PDB file of C-alpha atoms in Angstrom:
ATOM      1  CA  MET Z  16    -189.823 -89.084 122.714  1.00 49.00           C
ATOM      2  CA  ALA Z  17    -187.365 -91.645 120.682  1.00 54.00           C
ATOM      3  CA  GLN Z  18    -189.510 -94.630 120.001  1.00 62.00           C
ATOM      4  CA  SER Z  19    -186.741 -97.133 121.723  1.00 67.00           C
ATOM      5  CA  TYR Z  20    -187.161 -96.093 124.833  1.00 71.00           C
ATOM      6  CA  LEU Z  21    -190.726 -96.800 125.303  1.00 73.00           C
ATOM      7  CA  GLU Z  22    -190.436-100.520 123.830  1.00 77.00           C
ATOM      8  CA  SER Z  23    -187.688-100.849 126.638  1.00 79.00           C
ATOM      9  CA  MET Z  24    -190.180 -99.784 129.025  1.00 79.00           C
ATOM     10  CA  LEU Z  25    -192.440-102.612 128.141  1.00 84.00           C
ATOM     11  CA  GLY Z  26    -192.787-105.846 129.478  1.00 83.00           C
ATOM     12  CA  GLU Z  27    -193.835-109.279 127.835  1.00 85.00           C
ATOM     13  CA  TYR Z  28    -196.211-108.911 125.744  1.00 88.00           C
ATOM     14  CA  GLU Z  29    -197.418-105.114 126.151  1.00 87.00           C
ATOM     15  CA  ARG Z  30    -198.197-102.666 123.297  1.00 88.00           C
ATOM     16  CA  ILE Z  31    -198.796 -99.002 122.992  1.00 88.00           C
ATOM     17  CA  ILE Z  32    -202.066 -98.199 122.306  1.00 90.00           C
ATOM     18  CA  TYR Z  33    -202.215 -94.209 122.677  1.00 92.00           C
ATOM     19  CA  ILE Z  34    -199.045 -91.587 123.044  1.00 90.00           C
ATOM     20  CA  THR Z  35    -199.979 -88.325 124.148  1.00 91.00           C
ATOM     21  CA  ARG Z  36    -199.363 -85.153 125.409  1.00 91.00           C
ATOM     22  CA  GLN Z  37    -200.953 -81.990 127.556  1.00 89.00           C
ATOM     23  CA  HIS Z  38    -202.717 -79.792 125.803  1.00 90.00           C
ATOM     24  CA  TRP Z  39    -201.530 -77.219 123.670  1.00 90.00           C
ATOM     25  CA  PHE Z  40    -203.284 -74.173 125.758  1.00 91.00           C
ATOM     26  CA  LEU Z  41    -200.732 -74.811 128.508  1.00 87.00           C
ATOM     27  CA  LEU Z  42    -197.836 -74.302 126.189  1.00 90.00           C
ATOM     28  CA  VAL Z  43    -199.361 -71.463 124.991  1.00 92.00           C
ATOM     29  CA  SER Z  44    -200.265 -70.116 128.099  1.00 88.00           C
ATOM     30  CA  SER Z  45    -196.430 -70.109 129.496  1.00 85.00           C
ATOM     31  CA  ILE Z  46    -194.560 -68.759 126.233  1.00 92.00           C
ATOM     32  CA  LEU Z  47    -197.334 -65.709 126.072  1.00 93.00           C
ATOM     33  CA  LEU Z  48    -195.405 -63.581 128.846  1.00 90.00           C
ATOM     34  CA  GLU Z  49    -192.092 -64.337 127.230  1.00 93.00           C
ATOM     35  CA  ILE Z  50    -193.074 -63.512 123.307  1.00 93.00           C
ATOM     36  CA  VAL Z  51    -194.408 -60.030 124.918  1.00 94.00           C
ATOM     37  CA  LEU Z  52    -191.146 -59.231 126.800  1.00 92.00           C
ATOM     38  CA  ILE Z  53    -189.414 -59.872 123.740  1.00 93.00           C
ATOM     39  CA  ILE Z  54    -192.268 -57.962 121.544  1.00 94.00           C
ATOM     40  CA  GLY Z  55    -191.759 -54.897 124.597  1.00 93.00           C
ATOM     41  CA  ILE Z  56    -187.801 -55.658 124.974  1.00 91.00           C
ATOM     42  CA  LEU Z  57    -187.218 -55.118 120.908  1.00 90.00           C
ATOM     43  CA  ALA Z  58    -189.502 -52.675 120.902  1.00 90.00           C
ATOM     44  CA  ALA Z  59    -187.764 -50.323 123.557  1.00 88.00           C
ATOM     45  CA  ALA Z  60    -184.222 -51.695 122.165  1.00 85.00           C
ATOM     46  CA  ILE Z  61    -185.034 -49.494 119.042  1.00 85.00           C
ATOM     47  CA  THR Z  62    -187.170 -46.467 120.394  1.00 86.00           C
ATOM     48  CA  THR Z  63    -183.826 -46.066 122.471  1.00 85.00           C
ATOM     49  CA  GLY Z  64    -181.041 -46.687 119.496  1.00 80.00           C
ATOM     50  CA  VAL Z  65    -183.074 -44.211 117.177  1.00 81.00           C
ATOM     51  CA  LEU Z  66    -183.257 -41.409 119.923  1.00 83.00           C
ATOM     52  CA  ALA Z  67    -180.030 -41.651 121.030  1.00 77.00           C
ATOM     53  CA  PRO Z  68    -176.823 -40.563 120.121  1.00 80.00           C
ATOM     54  CA  ASP Z  69    -174.494 -41.768 117.528  1.00 78.00           C
ATOM     55  CA  GLY Z  70    -171.908 -43.489 119.975  1.00 77.00           C
ATOM     56  CA  TYR Z  71    -174.285 -45.491 122.310  1.00 80.00           C
ATOM     57  CA  THR Z  72    -176.229 -47.093 119.631  1.00 80.00           C
ATOM     58  CA  LEU Z  73    -174.298 -49.802 119.423  1.00 80.00           C
ATOM     59  CA  ILE Z  74    -174.362 -50.195 123.536  1.00 84.00           C
ATOM     60  CA  ILE Z  75    -178.158 -49.931 123.039  1.00 82.00           C
ATOM     61  CA  SER Z  76    -178.109 -52.912 120.305  1.00 81.00           C
ATOM     62  CA  VAL Z  77    -176.228 -55.219 122.637  1.00 85.00           C
ATOM     63  CA  VAL Z  78    -177.936 -54.376 125.581  1.00 87.00           C
ATOM     64  CA  GLY Z  79    -181.013 -54.961 124.367  1.00 85.00           C
ATOM     65  CA  PHE Z  80    -179.859 -58.422 122.427  1.00 86.00           C
ATOM     66  CA  ALA Z  81    -178.877 -59.503 126.239  1.00 90.00           C
ATOM     67  CA  LEU Z  82    -181.544 -58.414 127.552  1.00 91.00           C
ATOM     68  CA  ILE Z  83    -184.022 -60.664 124.492  1.00 92.00           C
ATOM     69  CA  LEU Z  84    -181.941 -64.153 125.615  1.00 93.00           C
ATOM     70  CA  ILE Z  85    -183.237 -63.908 129.042  1.00 93.00           C
ATOM     71  CA  PRO Z  86    -186.931 -64.248 128.094  1.00 93.00           C
ATOM     72  CA  LEU Z  87    -185.627 -66.758 124.776  1.00 94.00           C
ATOM     73  CA  VAL Z  88    -184.239 -68.995 126.897  1.00 94.00           C
ATOM     74  CA  SER Z  89    -187.048 -69.264 129.447  1.00 93.00           C
ATOM     75  CA  MET Z  90    -189.433 -69.932 126.488  1.00 94.00           C
ATOM     76  CA  VAL Z  91    -187.305 -72.868 125.589  1.00 93.00           C
ATOM     77  CA  LYS Z  92    -186.845 -74.173 128.550  1.00 92.00           C
ATOM     78  CA  ASP Z  93    -190.819 -74.275 128.608  1.00 92.00           C
ATOM     79  CA  ILE Z  94    -190.740 -75.890 125.027  1.00 93.00           C
ATOM     80  CA  LEU Z  95    -189.042 -78.883 126.123  1.00 91.00           C
ATOM     81  CA  GLN Z  96    -190.245 -79.512 129.232  1.00 90.00           C
ATOM     82  CA  TRP Z  97    -193.538 -79.463 127.455  1.00 91.00           C
ATOM     83  CA  THR Z  98    -192.046 -81.999 124.489  1.00 90.00           C
ATOM     84  CA  SER Z  99    -190.697 -83.734 127.097  1.00 87.00           C
ATOM     85  CA  HIS Z 100    -194.017 -84.681 128.947  1.00 90.00           C
ATOM     86  CA  GLU Z 101    -195.947 -87.768 127.916  1.00 90.00           C
ATOM     87  CA  TYR Z 102    -198.543 -90.042 128.898  1.00 91.00           C
ATOM     88  CA  ILE Z 103    -198.721 -93.247 127.345  1.00 89.00           C
ATOM     89  CA  ILE Z 104    -201.183 -96.074 127.782  1.00 89.00           C
ATOM     90  CA  THR Z 105    -200.777 -99.029 127.423  1.00 89.00           C
ATOM     91  CA  ASN Z 106    -202.851-102.466 127.203  1.00 90.00           C
ATOM     92  CA  ARG Z 107    -201.997-103.415 130.156  1.00 88.00           C
ATOM     93  CA  ARG Z 108    -200.996 -99.749 132.686  1.00 89.00           C
ATOM     94  CA  VAL Z 109    -201.148 -96.182 132.281  1.00 89.00           C
ATOM     95  CA  ILE Z 110    -197.412 -94.542 131.958  1.00 88.00           C
ATOM     96  CA  GLN Z 111    -196.613 -91.055 132.677  1.00 89.00           C
ATOM     97  CA  VAL Z 112    -192.291 -89.906 131.111  1.00 88.00           C
ATOM     98  CA  GLN Z 113    -191.311 -86.436 131.987  1.00 88.00           C
ATOM     99  CA  GLY Z 114    -187.979 -84.818 132.416  1.00 83.00           C
ATOM    100  CA  VAL Z 115    -185.554 -83.996 129.134  1.00 80.00           C
ATOM    101  CA  PHE Z 116    -182.189 -85.205 130.979  1.00 81.00           C
ATOM    102  CA  ASP Z 117    -182.976 -86.945 134.006  1.00 83.00           C
ATOM    103  CA  LYS Z 118    -185.858 -88.778 132.708  1.00 81.00           C
ATOM    104  CA  THR Z 119    -188.912 -89.526 135.712  1.00 86.00           C
ATOM    105  CA  VAL Z 120    -191.371 -93.047 135.179  1.00 84.00           C
ATOM    106  CA  THR Z 121    -194.472 -93.363 136.421  1.00 85.00           C
ATOM    107  CA  ASP Z 122    -196.817 -95.689 135.878  1.00 84.00           C
ATOM    108  CA  SER Z 123    -200.271 -97.129 136.957  1.00 82.00           C
ATOM    109  CA  SER Z 124    -201.869-100.812 136.485  1.00 85.00           C
ATOM    110  CA  LEU Z 125    -204.806-100.549 134.905  1.00 80.00           C
ATOM    111  CA  GLU Z 126    -206.619-102.447 137.567  1.00 79.00           C
ATOM    112  CA  LYS Z 127    -205.767 -99.875 139.647  1.00 80.00           C
ATOM    113  CA  VAL Z 128    -206.999 -96.904 138.152  1.00 75.00           C
ATOM    114  CA  ASN Z 129    -210.165 -95.817 139.529  1.00 73.00           C
ATOM    115  CA  ASP Z 130    -211.226 -92.512 138.366  1.00 72.00           C
ATOM    116  CA  VAL Z 131    -209.678 -89.990 134.944  1.00 71.00           C
ATOM    117  CA  LYS Z 132    -210.382 -85.984 135.523  1.00 69.00           C
TER     118      LYS Z 132
END
């Protein structure tokens, strides 16, 4: 995230101590199915293209490419969501920022934090 955006959210004499995001296992678990689908669609399109009559090879290639775009777009969406979800700890509060285009900011004063899981 742009450092100037974070600095504009800070109050007077407030400084950033730590910036983090969710663990990368969360990202891998959300895009694993999309990777498997891309490989499966690619394998099916190649196999069908090899076994199909000569006139249908181009059609099968176009359909296979179009079907690959669906999990690819979903994977890009998951990656953008993961990279745009951040947690910022300052000397006064904890801030959660999420959203790619429409940013949502939630903050809590450090005095009000009772438990961390």
